[in-house]
mmCIF file of C-alpha atoms in Angstrom:
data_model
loop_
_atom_site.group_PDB
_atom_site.id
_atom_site.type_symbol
_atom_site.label_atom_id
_atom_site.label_comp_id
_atom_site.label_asym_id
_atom_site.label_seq_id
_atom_site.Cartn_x
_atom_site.Cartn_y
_atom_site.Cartn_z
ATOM 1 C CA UNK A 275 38.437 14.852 -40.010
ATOM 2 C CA UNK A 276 38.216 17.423 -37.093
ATOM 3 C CA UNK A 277 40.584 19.401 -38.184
ATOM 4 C CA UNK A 278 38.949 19.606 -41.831
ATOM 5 C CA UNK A 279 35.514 20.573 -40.216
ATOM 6 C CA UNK A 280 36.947 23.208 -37.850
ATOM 7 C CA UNK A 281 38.914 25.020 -40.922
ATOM 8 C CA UNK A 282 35.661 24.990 -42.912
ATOM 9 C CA UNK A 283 32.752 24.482 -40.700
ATOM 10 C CA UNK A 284 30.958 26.967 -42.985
ATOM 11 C CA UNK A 285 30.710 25.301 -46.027
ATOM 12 C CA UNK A 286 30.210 21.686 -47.476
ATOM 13 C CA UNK A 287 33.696 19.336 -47.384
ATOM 14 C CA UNK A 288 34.131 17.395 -50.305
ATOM 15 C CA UNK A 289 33.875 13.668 -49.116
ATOM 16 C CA UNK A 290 37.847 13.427 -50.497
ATOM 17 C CA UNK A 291 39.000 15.438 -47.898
ATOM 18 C CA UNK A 292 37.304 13.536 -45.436
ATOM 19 C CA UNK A 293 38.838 10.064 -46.443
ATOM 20 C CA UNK A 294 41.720 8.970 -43.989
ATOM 21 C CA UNK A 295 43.651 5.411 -43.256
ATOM 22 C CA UNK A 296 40.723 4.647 -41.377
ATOM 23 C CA UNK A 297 37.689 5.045 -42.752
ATOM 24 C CA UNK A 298 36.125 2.283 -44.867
ATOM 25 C CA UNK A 299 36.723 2.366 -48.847
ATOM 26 C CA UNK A 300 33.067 1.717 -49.470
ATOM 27 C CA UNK A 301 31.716 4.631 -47.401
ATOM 28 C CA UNK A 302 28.783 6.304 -49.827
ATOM 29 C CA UNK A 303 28.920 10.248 -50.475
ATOM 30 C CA UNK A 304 25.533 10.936 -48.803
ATOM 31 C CA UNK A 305 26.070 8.686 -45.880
ATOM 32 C CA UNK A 306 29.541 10.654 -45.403
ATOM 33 C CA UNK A 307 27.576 14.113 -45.756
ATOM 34 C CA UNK A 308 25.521 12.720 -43.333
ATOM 35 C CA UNK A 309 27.686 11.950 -40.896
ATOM 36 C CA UNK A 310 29.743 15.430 -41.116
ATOM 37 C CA UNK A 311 26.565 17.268 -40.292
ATOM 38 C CA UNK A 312 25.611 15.106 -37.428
ATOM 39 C CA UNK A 313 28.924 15.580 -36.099
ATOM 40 C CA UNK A 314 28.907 19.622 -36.425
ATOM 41 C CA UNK A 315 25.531 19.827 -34.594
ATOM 42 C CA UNK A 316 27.168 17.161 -31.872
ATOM 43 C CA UNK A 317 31.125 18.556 -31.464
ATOM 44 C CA UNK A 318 31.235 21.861 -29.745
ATOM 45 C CA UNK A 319 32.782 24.709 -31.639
ATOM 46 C CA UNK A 320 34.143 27.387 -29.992
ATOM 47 C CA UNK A 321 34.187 31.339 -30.270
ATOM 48 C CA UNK A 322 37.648 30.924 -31.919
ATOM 49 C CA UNK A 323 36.299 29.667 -35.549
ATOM 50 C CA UNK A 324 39.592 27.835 -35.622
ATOM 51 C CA UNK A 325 39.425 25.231 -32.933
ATOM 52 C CA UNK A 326 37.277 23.103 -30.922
ATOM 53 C CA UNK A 327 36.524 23.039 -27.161
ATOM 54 C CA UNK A 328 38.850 20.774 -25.785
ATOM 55 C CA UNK A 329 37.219 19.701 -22.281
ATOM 56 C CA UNK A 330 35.278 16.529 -22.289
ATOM 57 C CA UNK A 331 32.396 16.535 -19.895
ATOM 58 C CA UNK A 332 30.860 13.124 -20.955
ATOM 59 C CA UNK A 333 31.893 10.112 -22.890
ATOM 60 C CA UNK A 334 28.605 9.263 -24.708
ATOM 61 C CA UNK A 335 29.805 6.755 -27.203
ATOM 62 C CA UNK A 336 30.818 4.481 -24.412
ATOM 63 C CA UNK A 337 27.962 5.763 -21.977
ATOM 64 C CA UNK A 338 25.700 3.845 -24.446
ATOM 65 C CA UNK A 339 27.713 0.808 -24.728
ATOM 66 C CA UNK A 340 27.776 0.657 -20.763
ATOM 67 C CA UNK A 341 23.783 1.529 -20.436
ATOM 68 C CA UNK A 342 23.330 -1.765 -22.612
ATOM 69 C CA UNK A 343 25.027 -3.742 -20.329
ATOM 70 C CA UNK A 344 23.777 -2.334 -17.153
ATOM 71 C CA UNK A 345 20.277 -2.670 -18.363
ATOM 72 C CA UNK A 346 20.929 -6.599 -19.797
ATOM 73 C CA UNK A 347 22.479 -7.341 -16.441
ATOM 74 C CA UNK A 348 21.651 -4.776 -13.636
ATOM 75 C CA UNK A 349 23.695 -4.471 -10.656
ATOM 76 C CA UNK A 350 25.514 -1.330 -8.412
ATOM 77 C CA UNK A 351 28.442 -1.615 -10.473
ATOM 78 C CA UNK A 352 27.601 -2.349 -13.637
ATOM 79 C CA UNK A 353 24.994 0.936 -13.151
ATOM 80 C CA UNK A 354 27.848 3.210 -11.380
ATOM 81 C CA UNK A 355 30.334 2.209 -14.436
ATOM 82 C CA UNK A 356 27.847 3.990 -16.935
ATOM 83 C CA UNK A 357 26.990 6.912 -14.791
ATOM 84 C CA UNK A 358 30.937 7.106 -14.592
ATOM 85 C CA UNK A 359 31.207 7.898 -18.137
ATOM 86 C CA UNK A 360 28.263 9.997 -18.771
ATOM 87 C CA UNK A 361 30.918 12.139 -15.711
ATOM 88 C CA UNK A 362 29.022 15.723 -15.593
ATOM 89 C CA UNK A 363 27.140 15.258 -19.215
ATOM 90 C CA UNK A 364 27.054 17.049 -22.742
ATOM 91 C CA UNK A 365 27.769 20.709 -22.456
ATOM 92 C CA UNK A 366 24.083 22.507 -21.838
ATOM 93 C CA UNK A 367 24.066 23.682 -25.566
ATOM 94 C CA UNK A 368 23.921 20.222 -26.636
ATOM 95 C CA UNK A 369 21.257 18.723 -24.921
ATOM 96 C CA UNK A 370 18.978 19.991 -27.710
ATOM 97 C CA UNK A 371 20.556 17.638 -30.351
ATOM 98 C CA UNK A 372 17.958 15.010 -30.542
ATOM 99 C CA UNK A 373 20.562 12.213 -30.441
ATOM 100 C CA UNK A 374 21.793 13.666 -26.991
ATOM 101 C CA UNK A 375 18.324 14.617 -25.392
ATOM 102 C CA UNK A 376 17.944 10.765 -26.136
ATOM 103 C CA UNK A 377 20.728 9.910 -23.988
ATOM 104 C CA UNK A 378 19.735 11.826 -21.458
ATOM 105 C CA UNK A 379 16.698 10.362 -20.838
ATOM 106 C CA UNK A 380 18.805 7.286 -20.705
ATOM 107 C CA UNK A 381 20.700 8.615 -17.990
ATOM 108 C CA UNK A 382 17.922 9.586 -15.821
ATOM 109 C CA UNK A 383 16.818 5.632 -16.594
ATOM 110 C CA UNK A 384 19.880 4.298 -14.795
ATOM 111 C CA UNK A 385 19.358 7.094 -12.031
ATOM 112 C CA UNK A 386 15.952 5.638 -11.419
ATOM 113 C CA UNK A 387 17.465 2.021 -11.844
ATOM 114 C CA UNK A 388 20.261 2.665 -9.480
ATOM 115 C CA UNK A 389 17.809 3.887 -6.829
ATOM 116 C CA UNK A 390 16.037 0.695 -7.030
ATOM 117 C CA UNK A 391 19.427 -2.122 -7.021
ATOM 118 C CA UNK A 392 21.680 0.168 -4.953
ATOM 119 C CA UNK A 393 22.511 -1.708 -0.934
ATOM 120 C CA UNK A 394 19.713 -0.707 1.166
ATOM 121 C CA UNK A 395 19.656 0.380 4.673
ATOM 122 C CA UNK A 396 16.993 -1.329 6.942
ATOM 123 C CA UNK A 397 15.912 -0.467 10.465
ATOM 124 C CA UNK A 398 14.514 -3.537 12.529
ATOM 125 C CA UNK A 399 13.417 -3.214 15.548
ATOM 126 C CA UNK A 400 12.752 -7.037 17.284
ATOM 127 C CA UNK A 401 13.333 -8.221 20.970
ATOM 128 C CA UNK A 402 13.900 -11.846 19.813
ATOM 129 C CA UNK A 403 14.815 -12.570 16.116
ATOM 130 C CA UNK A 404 16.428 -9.774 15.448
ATOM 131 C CA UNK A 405 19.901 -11.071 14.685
ATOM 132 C CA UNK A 406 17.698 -13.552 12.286
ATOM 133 C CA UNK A 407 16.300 -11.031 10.694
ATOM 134 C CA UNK A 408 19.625 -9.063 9.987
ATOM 135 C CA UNK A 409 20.745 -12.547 7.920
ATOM 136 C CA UNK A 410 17.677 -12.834 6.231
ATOM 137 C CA UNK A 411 18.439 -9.471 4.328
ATOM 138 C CA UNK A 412 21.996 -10.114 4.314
ATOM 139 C CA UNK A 413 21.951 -8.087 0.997
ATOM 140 C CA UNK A 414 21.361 -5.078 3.113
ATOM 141 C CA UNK A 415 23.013 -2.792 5.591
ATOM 142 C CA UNK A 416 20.595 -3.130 8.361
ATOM 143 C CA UNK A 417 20.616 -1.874 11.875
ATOM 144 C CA UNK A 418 19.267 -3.966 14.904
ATOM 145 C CA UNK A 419 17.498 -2.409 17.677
ATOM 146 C CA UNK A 420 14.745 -4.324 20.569
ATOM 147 C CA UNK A 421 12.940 -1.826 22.855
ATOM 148 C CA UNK A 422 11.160 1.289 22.158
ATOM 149 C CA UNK A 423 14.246 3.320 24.152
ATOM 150 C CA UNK A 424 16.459 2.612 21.390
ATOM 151 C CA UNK A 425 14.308 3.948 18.963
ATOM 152 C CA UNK A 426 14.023 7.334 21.010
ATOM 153 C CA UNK A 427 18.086 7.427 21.451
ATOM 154 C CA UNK A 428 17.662 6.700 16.804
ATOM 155 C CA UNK A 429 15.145 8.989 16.380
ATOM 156 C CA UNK A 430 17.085 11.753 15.205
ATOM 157 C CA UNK A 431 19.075 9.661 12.566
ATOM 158 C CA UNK A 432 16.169 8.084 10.724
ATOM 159 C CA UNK A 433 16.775 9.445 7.976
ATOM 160 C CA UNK A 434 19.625 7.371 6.469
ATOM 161 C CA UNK A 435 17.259 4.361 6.465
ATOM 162 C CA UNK A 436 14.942 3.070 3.612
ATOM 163 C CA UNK A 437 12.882 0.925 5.215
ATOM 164 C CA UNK A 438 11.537 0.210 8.922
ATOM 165 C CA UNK A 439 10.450 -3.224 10.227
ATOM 166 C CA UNK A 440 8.971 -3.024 13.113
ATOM 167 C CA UNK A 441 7.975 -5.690 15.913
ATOM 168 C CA UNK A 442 3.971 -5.262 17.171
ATOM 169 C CA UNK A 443 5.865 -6.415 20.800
ATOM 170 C CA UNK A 444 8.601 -5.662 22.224
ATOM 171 C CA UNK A 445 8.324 -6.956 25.594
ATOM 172 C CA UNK A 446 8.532 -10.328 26.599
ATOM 173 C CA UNK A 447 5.131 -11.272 27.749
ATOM 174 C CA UNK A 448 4.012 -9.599 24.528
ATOM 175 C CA UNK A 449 1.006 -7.809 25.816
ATOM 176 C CA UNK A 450 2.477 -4.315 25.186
ATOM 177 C CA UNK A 451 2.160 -3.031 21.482
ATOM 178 C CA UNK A 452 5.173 -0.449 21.395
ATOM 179 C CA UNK A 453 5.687 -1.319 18.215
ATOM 180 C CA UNK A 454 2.444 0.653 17.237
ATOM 181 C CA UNK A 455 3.854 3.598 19.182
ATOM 182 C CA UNK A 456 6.806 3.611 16.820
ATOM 183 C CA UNK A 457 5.422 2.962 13.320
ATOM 184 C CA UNK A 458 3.085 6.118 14.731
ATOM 185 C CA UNK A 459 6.096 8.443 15.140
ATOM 186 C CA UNK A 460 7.188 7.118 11.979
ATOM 187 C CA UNK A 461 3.689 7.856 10.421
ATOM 188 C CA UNK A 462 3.401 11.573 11.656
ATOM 189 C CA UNK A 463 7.277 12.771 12.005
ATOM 190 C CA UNK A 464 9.029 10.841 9.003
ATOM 191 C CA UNK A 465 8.674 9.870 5.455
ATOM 192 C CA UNK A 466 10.271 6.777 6.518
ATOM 193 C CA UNK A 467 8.181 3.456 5.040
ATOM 194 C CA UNK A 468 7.529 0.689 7.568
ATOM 195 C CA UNK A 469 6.561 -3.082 7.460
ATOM 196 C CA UNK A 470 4.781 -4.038 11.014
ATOM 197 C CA UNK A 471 5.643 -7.898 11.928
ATOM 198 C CA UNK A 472 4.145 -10.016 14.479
ATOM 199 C CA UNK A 473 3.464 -13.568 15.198
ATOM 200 C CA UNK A 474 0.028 -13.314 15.766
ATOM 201 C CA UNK A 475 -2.842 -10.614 15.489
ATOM 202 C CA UNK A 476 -5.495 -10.240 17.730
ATOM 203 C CA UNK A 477 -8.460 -11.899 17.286
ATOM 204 C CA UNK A 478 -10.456 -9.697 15.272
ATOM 205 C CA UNK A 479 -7.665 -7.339 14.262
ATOM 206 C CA UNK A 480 -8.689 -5.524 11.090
ATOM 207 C CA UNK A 481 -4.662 -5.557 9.290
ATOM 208 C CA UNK A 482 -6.305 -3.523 6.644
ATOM 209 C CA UNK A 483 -7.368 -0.616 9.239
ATOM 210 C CA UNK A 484 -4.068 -0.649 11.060
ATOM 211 C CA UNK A 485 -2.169 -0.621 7.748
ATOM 212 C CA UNK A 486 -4.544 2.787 6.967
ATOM 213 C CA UNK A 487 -4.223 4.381 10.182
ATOM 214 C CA UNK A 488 -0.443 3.713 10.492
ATOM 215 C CA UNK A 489 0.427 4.576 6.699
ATOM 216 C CA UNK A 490 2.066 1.148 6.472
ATOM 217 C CA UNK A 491 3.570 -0.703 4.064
ATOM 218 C CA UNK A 492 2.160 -3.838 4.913
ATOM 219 C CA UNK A 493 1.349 -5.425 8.241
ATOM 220 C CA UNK A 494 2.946 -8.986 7.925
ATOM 221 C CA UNK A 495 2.172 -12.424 10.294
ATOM 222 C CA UNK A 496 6.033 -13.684 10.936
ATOM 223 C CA UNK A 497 6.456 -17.373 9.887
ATOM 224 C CA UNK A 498 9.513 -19.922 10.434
ATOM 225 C CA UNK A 499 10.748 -18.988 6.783
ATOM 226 C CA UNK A 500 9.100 -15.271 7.147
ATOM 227 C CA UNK A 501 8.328 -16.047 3.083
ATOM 228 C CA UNK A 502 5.743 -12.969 3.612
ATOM 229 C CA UNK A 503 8.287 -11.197 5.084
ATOM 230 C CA UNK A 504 11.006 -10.997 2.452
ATOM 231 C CA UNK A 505 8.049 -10.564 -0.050
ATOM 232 C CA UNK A 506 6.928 -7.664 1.404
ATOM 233 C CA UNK A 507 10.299 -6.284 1.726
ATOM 234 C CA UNK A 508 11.357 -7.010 -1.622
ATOM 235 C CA UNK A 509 7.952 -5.137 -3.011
ATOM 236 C CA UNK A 510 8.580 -2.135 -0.827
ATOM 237 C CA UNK A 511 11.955 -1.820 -2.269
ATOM 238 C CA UNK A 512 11.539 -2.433 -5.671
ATOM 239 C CA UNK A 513 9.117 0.441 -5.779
ATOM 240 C CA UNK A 514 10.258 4.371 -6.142
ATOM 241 C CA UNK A 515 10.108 5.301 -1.919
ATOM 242 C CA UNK A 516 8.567 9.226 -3.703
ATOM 243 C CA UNK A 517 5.587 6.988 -5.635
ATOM 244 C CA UNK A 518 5.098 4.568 -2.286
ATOM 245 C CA UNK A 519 5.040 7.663 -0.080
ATOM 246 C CA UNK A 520 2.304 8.836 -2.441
ATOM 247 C CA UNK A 521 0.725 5.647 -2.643
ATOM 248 C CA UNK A 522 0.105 5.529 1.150
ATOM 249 C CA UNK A 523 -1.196 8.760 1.644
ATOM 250 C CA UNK A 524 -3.699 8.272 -1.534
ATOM 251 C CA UNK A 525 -4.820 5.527 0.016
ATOM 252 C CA UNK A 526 -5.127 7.151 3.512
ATOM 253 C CA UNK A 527 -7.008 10.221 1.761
ATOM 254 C CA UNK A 528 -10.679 8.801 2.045
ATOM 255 C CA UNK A 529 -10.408 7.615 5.805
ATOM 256 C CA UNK A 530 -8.762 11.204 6.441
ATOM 257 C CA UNK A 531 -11.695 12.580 4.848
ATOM 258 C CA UNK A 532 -14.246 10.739 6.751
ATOM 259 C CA UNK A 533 -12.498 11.873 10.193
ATOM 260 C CA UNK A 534 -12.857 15.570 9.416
ATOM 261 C CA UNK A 535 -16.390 15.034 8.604
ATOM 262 C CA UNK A 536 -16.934 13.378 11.782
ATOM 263 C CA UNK A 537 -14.817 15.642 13.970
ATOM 264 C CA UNK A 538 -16.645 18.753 12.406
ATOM 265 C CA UNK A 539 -19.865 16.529 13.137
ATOM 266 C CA UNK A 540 -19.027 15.810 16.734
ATOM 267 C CA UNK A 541 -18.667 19.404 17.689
ATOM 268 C CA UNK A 542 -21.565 20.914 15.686
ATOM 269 C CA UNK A 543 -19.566 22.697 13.358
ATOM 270 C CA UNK A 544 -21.896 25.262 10.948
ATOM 271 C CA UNK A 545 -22.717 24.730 7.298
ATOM 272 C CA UNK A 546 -20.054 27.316 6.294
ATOM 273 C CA UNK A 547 -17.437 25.085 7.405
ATOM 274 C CA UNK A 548 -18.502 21.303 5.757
ATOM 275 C CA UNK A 549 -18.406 24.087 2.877
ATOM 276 C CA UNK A 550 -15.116 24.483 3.451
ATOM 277 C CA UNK A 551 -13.822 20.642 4.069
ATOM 278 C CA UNK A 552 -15.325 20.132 0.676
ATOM 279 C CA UNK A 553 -13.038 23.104 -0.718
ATOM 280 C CA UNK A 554 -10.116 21.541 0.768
ATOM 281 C CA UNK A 555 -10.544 17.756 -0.121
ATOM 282 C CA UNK A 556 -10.992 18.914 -3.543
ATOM 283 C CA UNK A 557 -7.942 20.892 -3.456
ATOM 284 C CA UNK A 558 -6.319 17.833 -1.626
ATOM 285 C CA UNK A 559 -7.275 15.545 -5.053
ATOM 286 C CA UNK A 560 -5.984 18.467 -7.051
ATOM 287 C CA UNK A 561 -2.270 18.251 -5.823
ATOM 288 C CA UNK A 562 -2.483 14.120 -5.669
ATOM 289 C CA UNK A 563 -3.128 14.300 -9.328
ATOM 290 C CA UNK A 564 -0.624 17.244 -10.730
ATOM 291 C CA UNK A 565 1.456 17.955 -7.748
ATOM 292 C CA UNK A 566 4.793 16.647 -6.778
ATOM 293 C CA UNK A 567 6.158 15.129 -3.289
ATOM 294 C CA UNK A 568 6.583 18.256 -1.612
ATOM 295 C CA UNK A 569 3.476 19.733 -2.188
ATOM 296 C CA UNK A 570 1.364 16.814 -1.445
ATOM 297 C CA UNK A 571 3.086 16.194 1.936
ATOM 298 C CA UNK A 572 2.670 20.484 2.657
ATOM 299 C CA UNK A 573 -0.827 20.307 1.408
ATOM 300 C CA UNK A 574 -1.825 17.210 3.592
ATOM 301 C CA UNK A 575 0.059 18.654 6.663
ATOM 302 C CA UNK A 576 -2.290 21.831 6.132
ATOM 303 C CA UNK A 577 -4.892 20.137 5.616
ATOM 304 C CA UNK A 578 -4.253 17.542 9.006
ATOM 305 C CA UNK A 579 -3.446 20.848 10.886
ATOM 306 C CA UNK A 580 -6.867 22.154 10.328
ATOM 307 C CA UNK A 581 -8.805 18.977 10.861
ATOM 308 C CA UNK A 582 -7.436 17.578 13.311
ATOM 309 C CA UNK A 583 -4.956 14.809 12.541
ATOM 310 C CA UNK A 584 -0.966 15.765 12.877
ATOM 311 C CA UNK A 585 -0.148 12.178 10.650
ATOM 312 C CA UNK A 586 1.507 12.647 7.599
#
C-alpha cells in the first residue's frame, strides 16, 4: 500500500489497488479512502516524489499501546518503556496532524507522570533516628546526615535532592535549634523543599508561623510510627516540586508584604515610597498569576532585595 501511495500520491487510488493478502475482505470503499488520506497527511513524503523518508524517529502505534498501560498501572518502567518508543518523536512537520498533536500531549502526560513515580532522592538530617528514617522511605535513595557541619561540607551538592527533612535538634540535650539554621539556608539559597521534624514544639510555638517564615513544607511532631511523617512526605512528592515552589512563596507573599510595610514604617520612609511598595506588590501578584518559575523566583528576589528580606 506504500508503494501505491508514493507512485500516485497526487491523485485518488482506486480501493482495488489498495487490497493486499492482508487486509480484511469486508473493508468499505469510504472507510478505505479514509484511511489512505489519513495516512498521506501522517507518512512523511520526501522531496523525491518517488519514495518515502526512511528514518523512524518515533513508534506511535505502539507508543499508544504502552501509554495505556503505563497509565492503568503506573510505575518507572512501565513509564520509561513508552517514552522509549515515542524515541525523539514525529518529525516537526507532523506535529500539526491532529492525531499526532494528540499524542503529544500524551507524551508530555507521562513526562509529568514520570516526574511524580520516578525513585526520589531525600536529604535527612537527624542525630538519633536517622538510620530509621532511611528504612522508613526505603522506596527512596536517601542520604543520612546528624549535625549542622555536615550540612555545610553538602551544601554545595543540594541540588540532586528532592526533598529535605530536617531535625529542629541536633544536639543531644536538644536545646539548640540548628535545624532552623538549615531549613533557613535552604529557604534563602535553594529551591530545595523541606519537612521540619521534631518530637516536641515549644510551648506556644505557632507551626503555622515557622512553616511561613521558613517556606516549609510542613512542620511535622515525630511519632513512634511517624504516620504524619510519611504523610507529609508522600504529599510533598506527589505534587509538581515547580507548582509547590510556587505554592510556598504564594503563601509567603502576604507576610512578605506586611514586613516591607513595617520596615518602611520603622524608618519613616516618605509617602513616595509606600507608593512604590504598592507598585511592586501589584507587580509581584502580576507574575504569580501569568508568570512562570523563573520569573516569579527573579521577581521575588528583586523585590526581597529592595525590602529587605534575602529569603526566596
Amino acid at each position: 500500500m506504500l508503494a501505491v501511495l508514493a507512485l500516485r500520491a497526487p491523485d485518488r487510488v482506486r480501493q482495488e489497488l489498495l487490497r493486499s493478502s492482508v487486509m480484511r475482505p469486508d473493508v468499505a470503499h469510504g472507510a478505505l479512502q479514509t484511511a489512505v488520506t489519513r495516512a498521506r497527511r501522517v507518512v512523511a513524503i520526501t522531496d523525491d516524489p518517488y519514495g518515502f523518508a526512511e528514518q523512524v524517529t518515533s513508534d506511535l502505534v505502539r507508543f499508544r499501546d504502552a501509554y495505556q498501560e503505563a497509565i492503568t498501572d503506573p510505575s518507572p518502567e512501565s513509564v520509561q518503556r513508552a517514552l522509549a518508543l515515542w524515541g525523539a518523536g514525529p518529525l516537526p512537520r507532523l506535529r500539526a496532524v491532529p492525531e499526532v498533536r494528540e499524542l503529544v500531549g500524551l507524551q508530555e502526560e507521562l513526562v509529568r507522570l514520570q516526574l511524580r513515580i520516578r525513585r526520589r532522592r531525600l536529604l535527612i538530617v537527624d542525630d538519633q533516628i536517622g538510620d530509621r528514617l532511611r528504612a522508613l522511605f526505603g522506596e527512596h535513595d536517601a542520604t543520612v546526615i546528624s549535625s549542622l557541619q555536615q550540612f555545610w561540607d553538602l551544601k554545595d551538592d543540594l541540588g540532586i535532592f528532592d526533598l529535605a527533612l530536617v531535625d529542629l535538634h541536633l544536639q543531644v540535650d536538644n536545646v539548640d535549634q540548628e535545624g532552623l539554621v538549615i531549613v533557613d539556608h535552604l529557604a534563602r539559597e535553594t529551591s530545595l523543599p523541606a519537612i521540619l521534624m521534631t518530637v516536641q514544639p515549644a510551648p506556644g510555638t505557632d507551626l503555622q508561623k515557622v512553616m511561613r517564615d521558613y517556606h516549609l513544607v510542613s512542620y511535622v511532631v515525630k511519632g513512634a510510627a511517624n504516620t504524619a511523617l510519611r504523610d507529609a512526605v508522600g504529599d510533598a512528592l506527589s505534587t509538581d516540586p515547580d507548582a509547590a515552589l510556587l505554592k510556598r512563596l504564594g503563601d509567603g507573599l502576604p507576610d512578605r508584604v506586611r514586613k516591607a510595610e513595617k520596615r518602611l514604617t520603622a524608618r519613616g520612609a516618605a509617602r513616595a515610597e509606600f507608593a512604590k511598595l504598592e507598585m511592586d506588590v501589584e507587580r509581584l501578584w502580576s507574575v504569580f498569576t501569568k508568570g512562570s518559575l523563573p520569573l516569579v523566583q527573579e521577581t521575588v528576589r528583586a523585590f526581597d532585595s529592595l525590602y529587605g528580606d534575602p529569603r526566596v
